[in-house]
Amino acid sequence: MKIDGIPYRSIWLKDDGWSVGIIDQTRLPHEFRIERLTTLGDAAHAIKAMLVRGAPLIGATAAYGICLGLRADTGDAALENMSETLIATRPTAVNLRWAIRAMRELLLPLSEAERVSAAYEKAAQICDEDVAINSAIGDHGLEVFRQIWEAKGKTGKLNILTHCNAGWLATVDWGTALSPIYKAHDAGIPVHVWVDETRPRNQGAHLTCWELGKHGVDHTLIVDNVGGHLMQHGLVDLCITGTDRTTAAGDVCNKVGTYLKALAAKDNNVPFYVALPGPTIDWEFEDGVKDIPIEIRDGHEVDYIQGLDRTGAVSEVRILPEESGSANYAFDVTPARLVTGLITERGVAEASKEGLARLYGQSVYKAS
Ligand SMILES: CSC[C@H]1O[C@H](OP(=O)(O)O)[C@H](O)[C@@H]1O
């Protein structure tokens, strides 16, 4: 996507042909800082500390992390260690496992002399495939939006609520949930986006608002808990979110708070769509609530909130008493019964085993 007219991806190979560029998302929206990854450790840190985040981008960063690690050691044992280091960074987004599995499957049969070049080629392919997948999700989602817009009589704005950031910053480009929003905007449909701030890391306030603003899309930041009220008063025409892992039966794991939004949408007959790239489907699991590991992050993210202080410096302030503790569950699972449809790169699927099987046949992205 473009930032002030300059095209960017969220991750790219630098001009030296081997180091990797990323946007440090922990500093947005107040500072646009590019970081250069030169080692496996850099890539693992970038994922763990959320300089990069979002399931597809985590997968792409892990793929380049393998490339950087192989520059130091191309042996089988090293490849195993790199994979374990990267898998340990974050437990929920299935793309991480899928990308590492794809790299290992490719590299293990090769001679050590062939591995570095093959790894970089595969990492670039994973990135390009992600861009194509997300653009296709945008095309299919645009048709869903167009139908809802026409059913509304093309009056006012198409009011869309989204949670967290599933934009181009969460992927290599286009985004998943935001891809149809960009395409609808570009197609002349007057979209307006209610952006959940998305505590505790405020990906909505920091990232989604920044992205939509850069693309000229009308949006309003809202606190996480007002979405139900807006739906009760007819101010939301549809909800769309991303996902970090969706089971073969259509249960959707996404940023914490998504489930509550889906419950409110169901109660108010508001369509609730999930933008789902194929590599984010976990074909091994069916019961998301039971099976998907939910990341529990450091309580510091709950205890402090980050922003720009009156001097213009980025700082953080503590929001609870010193003696109070906090809990930081990073994701939740929305059962398939609450999902109106899964917007994939292959079309819109019913959130069910049959719906996904109709689009994907056998599983093509096995993570384990
Ligand atoms: C297209 S994946 C976006 C997905 O990832 C986010 O989680 P995090 O920022 O913790 O990586 C959130 O769940 C988004 O919906």
CSV table of C-alpha atoms in Angstrom, one decimal, residues 51-337:
chain,number,residue,atom,x,y,z
A,51,LEU,CA,7.5,-5.1,15.7
A,52,VAL,CA,5.8,-7.2,13.1
A,53,ARG,CA,2.4,-8.9,13.9
A,54,GLY,CA,-0.6,-10.3,12.1
A,55,ALA,CA,-0.7,-14.0,11.1
A,56,PRO,CA,0.4,-13.7,7.5
A,57,LEU,CA,3.2,-11.2,8.3
A,58,ILE,CA,4.4,-13.4,11.2
A,59,GLY,CA,4.7,-16.3,8.7
A,60,ALA,CA,6.6,-14.2,6.2
A,61,THR,CA,9.0,-12.9,8.8
A,62,ALA,CA,9.6,-16.5,10.0
A,63,ALA,CA,10.4,-17.5,6.5
A,64,TYR,CA,13.0,-14.7,6.1
A,65,GLY,CA,14.2,-15.6,9.6
A,66,ILE,CA,15.2,-19.0,8.3
A,67,CYS,CA,17.0,-17.4,5.4
A,68,LEU,CA,19.0,-15.2,7.8
A,69,GLY,CA,19.7,-18.2,10.1
A,70,LEU,CA,21.0,-20.3,7.1
A,71,ARG,CA,23.6,-17.5,6.3
A,72,ALA,CA,25.2,-18.5,9.6
A,73,ASP,CA,24.8,-22.3,9.4
A,74,THR,CA,23.2,-24.4,6.7
A,75,GLY,CA,23.2,-27.7,8.6
A,76,ASP,CA,20.2,-29.9,9.5
A,77,ALA,CA,20.7,-29.3,13.3
A,78,ALA,CA,20.9,-25.6,12.7
A,79,LEU,CA,17.7,-25.7,10.7
A,80,GLU,CA,15.9,-27.6,13.5
A,81,ASN,CA,17.1,-25.1,16.1
A,82,MET,CA,16.0,-22.1,13.9
A,83,SER,CA,12.6,-23.6,13.5
A,84,GLU,CA,12.2,-24.2,17.2
A,85,THR,CA,13.4,-20.7,18.0
A,86,LEU,CA,10.8,-19.1,15.6
A,87,ILE,CA,7.9,-21.4,16.7
A,88,ALA,CA,8.5,-20.4,20.3
A,89,THR,CA,7.9,-16.7,19.6
A,90,ARG,CA,4.1,-16.8,19.5
A,91,PRO,CA,1.8,-19.8,19.8
A,92,THR,CA,-1.5,-18.8,18.2
A,93,ALA,CA,-1.1,-17.6,14.6
A,94,VAL,CA,-1.0,-20.9,12.5
A,95,ASN,CA,0.8,-19.2,9.6
A,96,LEU,CA,4.0,-19.2,11.7
A,97,ARG,CA,4.0,-23.0,11.8
A,98,TRP,CA,2.8,-23.4,8.2
A,99,ALA,CA,5.6,-21.1,6.8
A,100,ILE,CA,8.3,-22.9,8.8
A,101,ARG,CA,7.0,-26.3,7.7
A,102,ALA,CA,7.0,-25.2,4.1
A,103,MET,CA,10.6,-24.0,4.4
A,104,ARG,CA,11.7,-27.2,6.1
A,105,GLU,CA,10.0,-29.4,3.5
A,106,LEU,CA,11.8,-27.5,0.8
A,107,LEU,CA,15.2,-27.3,2.4
A,108,LEU,CA,15.8,-30.6,4.1
A,109,PRO,CA,16.1,-32.6,0.9
A,110,LEU,CA,18.6,-30.1,-0.6
A,111,SER,CA,22.4,-30.0,-0.2
A,112,GLU,CA,23.7,-27.4,2.2
A,113,ALA,CA,25.2,-25.5,-0.7
A,114,GLU,CA,21.7,-25.0,-2.3
A,115,ARG,CA,19.8,-24.0,0.8
A,116,VAL,CA,20.4,-20.3,1.2
A,117,SER,CA,19.3,-19.4,-2.3
A,118,ALA,CA,16.4,-21.8,-2.2
A,119,ALA,CA,15.3,-20.3,1.1
A,120,TYR,CA,15.3,-16.7,-0.1
A,121,GLU,CA,13.4,-17.8,-3.2
A,122,LYS,CA,10.7,-19.6,-1.1
A,123,ALA,CA,10.4,-16.6,1.3
A,124,ALA,CA,9.8,-14.3,-1.6
A,125,GLN,CA,7.2,-16.7,-3.0
A,126,ILE,CA,5.4,-16.8,0.4
A,127,CYS,CA,5.3,-13.0,0.3
A,128,ASP,CA,4.1,-12.8,-3.2
A,129,GLU,CA,1.4,-15.5,-2.6
A,130,ASP,CA,0.2,-13.6,0.4
A,131,VAL,CA,-0.2,-10.4,-1.6
A,132,ALA,CA,-2.2,-12.3,-4.3
A,133,ILE,CA,-4.3,-14.1,-1.7
A,134,ASN,CA,-5.2,-10.8,0.1
A,135,SER,CA,-6.0,-9.0,-3.1
A,136,ALA,CA,-8.4,-11.8,-4.1
A,137,ILE,CA,-10.0,-11.7,-0.6
A,138,GLY,CA,-10.5,-8.0,-1.3
A,139,ASP,CA,-12.2,-8.8,-4.6
A,140,HIS,CA,-14.6,-11.3,-3.1
A,141,GLY,CA,-15.3,-9.1,-0.1
A,142,LEU,CA,-16.0,-6.2,-2.4
A,143,GLU,CA,-18.9,-8.1,-3.9
A,144,VAL,CA,-20.3,-8.9,-0.4
A,145,PHE,CA,-20.1,-5.2,0.5
A,146,ARG,CA,-21.7,-4.2,-2.8
A,147,GLN,CA,-24.7,-6.5,-2.1
A,148,ILE,CA,-25.1,-5.0,1.4
A,149,TRP,CA,-24.7,-1.5,0.0
A,150,GLU,CA,-27.3,-2.1,-2.7
A,151,ALA,CA,-29.7,-3.7,-0.2
A,152,LYS,CA,-29.4,-0.6,1.9
A,153,GLY,CA,-30.5,1.4,-1.0
A,154,LYS,CA,-27.1,3.0,-1.5
A,155,THR,CA,-28.1,5.7,1.0
A,156,GLY,CA,-25.7,7.3,3.5
A,157,LYS,CA,-22.5,5.4,4.2
A,158,LEU,CA,-21.7,1.7,4.3
A,159,ASN,CA,-20.8,1.5,8.0
A,160,ILE,CA,-18.4,-1.3,8.8
A,161,LEU,CA,-17.0,-2.3,12.2
A,162,THR,CA,-13.7,-3.9,12.5
A,163,HIS,CA,-11.6,-5.1,15.4
A,164,CYS,CA,-7.8,-4.9,15.9
A,165,ASN,CA,-5.7,-4.6,12.7
A,166,ALA,CA,-6.1,-6.9,9.8
A,167,GLY,CA,-4.8,-4.4,7.3
A,168,TRP,CA,-1.8,-4.4,5.1
A,169,LEU,CA,0.4,-4.0,8.2
A,170,ALA,CA,-0.8,-7.5,9.4
A,171,THR,CA,0.1,-9.1,6.1
A,172,VAL,CA,2.7,-8.5,3.3
A,173,ASP,CA,0.2,-6.2,1.5
A,174,TRP,CA,-3.5,-5.3,1.1
A,175,GLY,CA,-4.5,-6.9,4.4
A,176,THR,CA,-7.3,-9.3,4.9
A,177,ALA,CA,-10.3,-7.7,6.6
A,178,LEU,CA,-9.2,-4.2,5.3
A,179,SER,CA,-8.6,-5.4,1.8
A,180,PRO,CA,-12.3,-5.3,0.8
A,181,ILE,CA,-12.6,-2.0,2.5
A,182,TYR,CA,-9.8,-0.5,0.4
A,183,LYS,CA,-11.3,-2.0,-2.7
A,184,ALA,CA,-14.8,-0.8,-1.9
A,185,HIS,CA,-13.4,2.7,-1.2
A,186,ASP,CA,-11.5,2.7,-4.5
A,187,ALA,CA,-14.7,1.4,-6.3
A,188,GLY,CA,-16.6,4.5,-5.1
A,189,ILE,CA,-18.7,2.9,-2.3
A,190,PRO,CA,-18.8,5.5,0.5
A,191,VAL,CA,-17.5,3.3,3.4
A,192,HIS,CA,-17.1,4.5,6.9
A,193,VAL,CA,-15.2,2.3,9.4
A,194,TRP,CA,-15.9,2.0,13.1
A,195,VAL,CA,-12.4,1.1,14.4
A,196,ASP,CA,-12.2,-0.7,17.7
A,197,GLU,CA,-9.3,0.7,19.6
A,198,THR,CA,-8.5,-3.0,20.6
A,199,ARG,CA,-7.0,-3.0,24.1
A,200,PRO,CA,-4.5,-3.7,25.4
A,201,ARG,CA,-2.0,-3.0,22.5
A,202,ASN,CA,-4.5,-0.7,20.7
A,203,GLN,CA,-3.8,-2.1,17.2
A,204,GLY,CA,-7.0,-0.4,16.1
A,205,ALA,CA,-6.1,3.0,17.3
A,206,HIS,CA,-2.4,2.8,16.4
A,207,LEU,CA,-2.4,0.8,13.2
A,208,THR,CA,-5.9,0.5,11.6
A,209,CYS,CA,-6.6,4.2,12.0
A,210,TRP,CA,-3.2,5.0,10.6
A,211,GLU,CA,-3.6,2.7,7.6
A,212,LEU,CA,-7.2,4.0,6.8
A,213,GLY,CA,-6.1,7.6,7.1
A,214,LYS,CA,-3.2,7.1,4.7
A,215,HIS,CA,-5.6,5.6,2.2
A,216,GLY,CA,-8.2,8.4,2.7
A,217,VAL,CA,-10.9,6.0,4.1
A,218,ASP,CA,-13.4,7.6,6.4
A,219,HIS,CA,-13.2,6.1,9.9
A,220,THR,CA,-14.0,6.7,13.6
A,221,LEU,CA,-12.1,5.3,16.5
A,222,ILE,CA,-14.3,3.8,19.2
A,223,VAL,CA,-13.8,2.1,22.5
A,224,ASP,CA,-14.0,-1.6,22.4
A,225,ASN,CA,-17.2,-1.8,24.4
A,226,VAL,CA,-19.4,0.5,22.3
A,227,GLY,CA,-19.9,-1.8,19.3
A,228,GLY,CA,-23.0,-3.5,20.7
A,229,HIS,CA,-24.7,-0.1,21.3
A,230,LEU,CA,-23.9,1.0,17.8
A,231,MET,CA,-25.4,-2.2,16.4
A,232,GLN,CA,-28.6,-1.9,18.6
A,233,HIS,CA,-29.1,1.6,17.0
A,234,GLY,CA,-28.6,0.5,13.4
A,235,LEU,CA,-25.3,2.2,13.0
A,236,VAL,CA,-23.4,-0.9,11.8
A,237,ASP,CA,-24.2,-2.5,8.4
A,238,LEU,CA,-21.6,-5.3,8.8
A,239,CYS,CA,-18.7,-6.4,10.9
A,240,ILE,CA,-15.5,-7.8,9.3
A,241,THR,CA,-12.4,-9.0,11.2
A,242,GLY,CA,-9.2,-11.0,10.4
A,243,THR,CA,-8.2,-14.3,12.0
A,244,ASP,CA,-5.0,-15.8,13.3
A,245,ARG,CA,-6.2,-19.4,13.0
A,246,THR,CA,-9.5,-20.8,11.8
A,247,THR,CA,-10.3,-24.4,12.3
A,248,ALA,CA,-11.4,-26.9,9.6
A,249,ALA,CA,-14.9,-26.5,11.1
A,250,GLY,CA,-14.9,-22.7,10.8
A,251,ASP,CA,-14.2,-21.7,14.4
A,252,VAL,CA,-12.3,-18.3,14.3
A,253,CYS,CA,-9.5,-17.4,16.6
A,254,ASN,CA,-8.8,-13.7,16.5
A,255,LYS,CA,-7.8,-10.8,18.7
A,256,VAL,CA,-9.4,-10.9,22.1
A,257,GLY,CA,-12.8,-9.2,22.0
A,258,THR,CA,-13.8,-10.6,18.6
A,259,TYR,CA,-16.1,-13.1,20.2
A,260,LEU,CA,-18.0,-10.5,22.1
A,261,LYS,CA,-18.4,-8.4,18.9
A,262,ALA,CA,-19.7,-11.5,17.1
A,263,LEU,CA,-22.2,-12.1,20.0
A,264,ALA,CA,-23.5,-8.6,19.7
A,265,ALA,CA,-23.7,-8.9,15.9
A,266,LYS,CA,-25.8,-12.1,16.2
A,267,ASP,CA,-28.1,-10.5,18.7
A,268,ASN,CA,-28.7,-7.6,16.3
A,269,ASN,CA,-28.8,-9.5,13.0
A,270,VAL,CA,-25.7,-7.7,11.8
A,271,PRO,CA,-23.7,-9.7,9.3
A,272,PHE,CA,-20.3,-10.8,10.8
A,273,TYR,CA,-17.7,-11.7,8.2
A,274,VAL,CA,-14.2,-13.0,8.7
A,275,ALA,CA,-11.5,-12.5,6.1
A,276,LEU,CA,-9.6,-15.8,5.9
A,277,PRO,CA,-6.5,-16.5,3.8
A,278,GLY,CA,-6.0,-20.2,3.0
A,279,PRO,CA,-2.7,-20.5,5.0
A,280,THR,CA,-4.6,-19.4,8.1
A,281,ILE,CA,-6.8,-22.4,8.1
A,282,ASP,CA,-5.7,-25.1,10.6
A,283,TRP,CA,-6.9,-28.3,9.0
A,284,GLU,CA,-5.8,-30.3,12.1
A,285,PHE,CA,-8.3,-28.7,14.5
A,286,GLU,CA,-12.1,-28.6,14.5
A,287,ASP,CA,-13.1,-27.3,18.0
A,288,GLY,CA,-11.4,-24.0,18.3
A,289,VAL,CA,-12.4,-23.2,21.8
A,290,LYS,CA,-10.9,-26.5,23.0
A,291,ASP,CA,-7.9,-26.9,20.7
A,292,ILE,CA,-6.4,-23.5,19.8
A,293,PRO,CA,-3.6,-22.3,22.1
A,294,ILE,CA,-4.4,-18.8,23.4
A,295,GLU,CA,-1.3,-16.6,23.8
A,296,ILE,CA,-1.0,-15.0,27.3
A,297,ARG,CA,1.3,-12.0,27.0
A,298,ASP,CA,3.1,-10.0,29.7
A,299,GLY,CA,0.8,-8.0,31.9
A,300,HIS,CA,2.8,-4.9,31.3
A,301,GLU,CA,0.8,-4.4,28.1
A,302,VAL,CA,-2.4,-4.2,30.2
A,303,ASP,CA,-0.8,-2.2,33.0
A,304,TYR,CA,0.5,0.6,30.8
A,305,ILE,CA,-0.9,2.5,27.8
A,306,GLN,CA,1.4,4.1,25.2
A,307,GLY,CA,0.9,7.4,23.4
A,308,LEU,CA,2.2,10.8,22.7
A,309,ASP,CA,2.7,13.0,25.7
A,310,ARG,CA,2.3,16.8,25.8
A,311,THR,CA,6.0,17.3,24.9
A,312,GLY,CA,5.4,15.2,21.7
A,313,ALA,CA,7.4,12.3,23.0
A,314,VAL,CA,6.1,8.7,22.8
A,315,SER,CA,5.7,7.5,26.4
A,316,GLU,CA,3.7,5.1,28.5
A,317,VAL,CA,1.7,5.6,31.7
A,318,ARG,CA,0.6,3.1,34.3
A,319,ILE,CA,-3.2,2.8,34.5
A,320,LEU,CA,-3.7,0.6,37.6
A,321,PRO,CA,-2.6,0.7,41.3
A,322,GLU,CA,0.8,-0.7,42.1
A,323,GLU,CA,-0.6,-3.4,44.2
A,324,SER,CA,-3.1,-4.6,41.5
A,325,GLY,CA,-2.4,-7.5,39.1
A,326,SER,CA,-3.6,-8.0,35.6
A,327,ALA,CA,-4.3,-10.8,33.0
A,328,ASN,CA,-3.4,-10.5,29.3
A,329,TYR,CA,-5.2,-13.0,27.1
A,330,ALA,CA,-4.3,-12.0,23.6
A,331,PHE,CA,-7.0,-13.9,21.6
A,332,ASP,CA,-10.4,-15.6,21.8
A,333,VAL,CA,-12.3,-18.0,19.7
A,334,THR,CA,-15.6,-17.1,17.9
A,335,PRO,CA,-17.6,-20.3,17.2
A,336,ALA,CA,-18.6,-20.9,13.6
A,337,ARG,CA,-22.3,-20.5,14.5
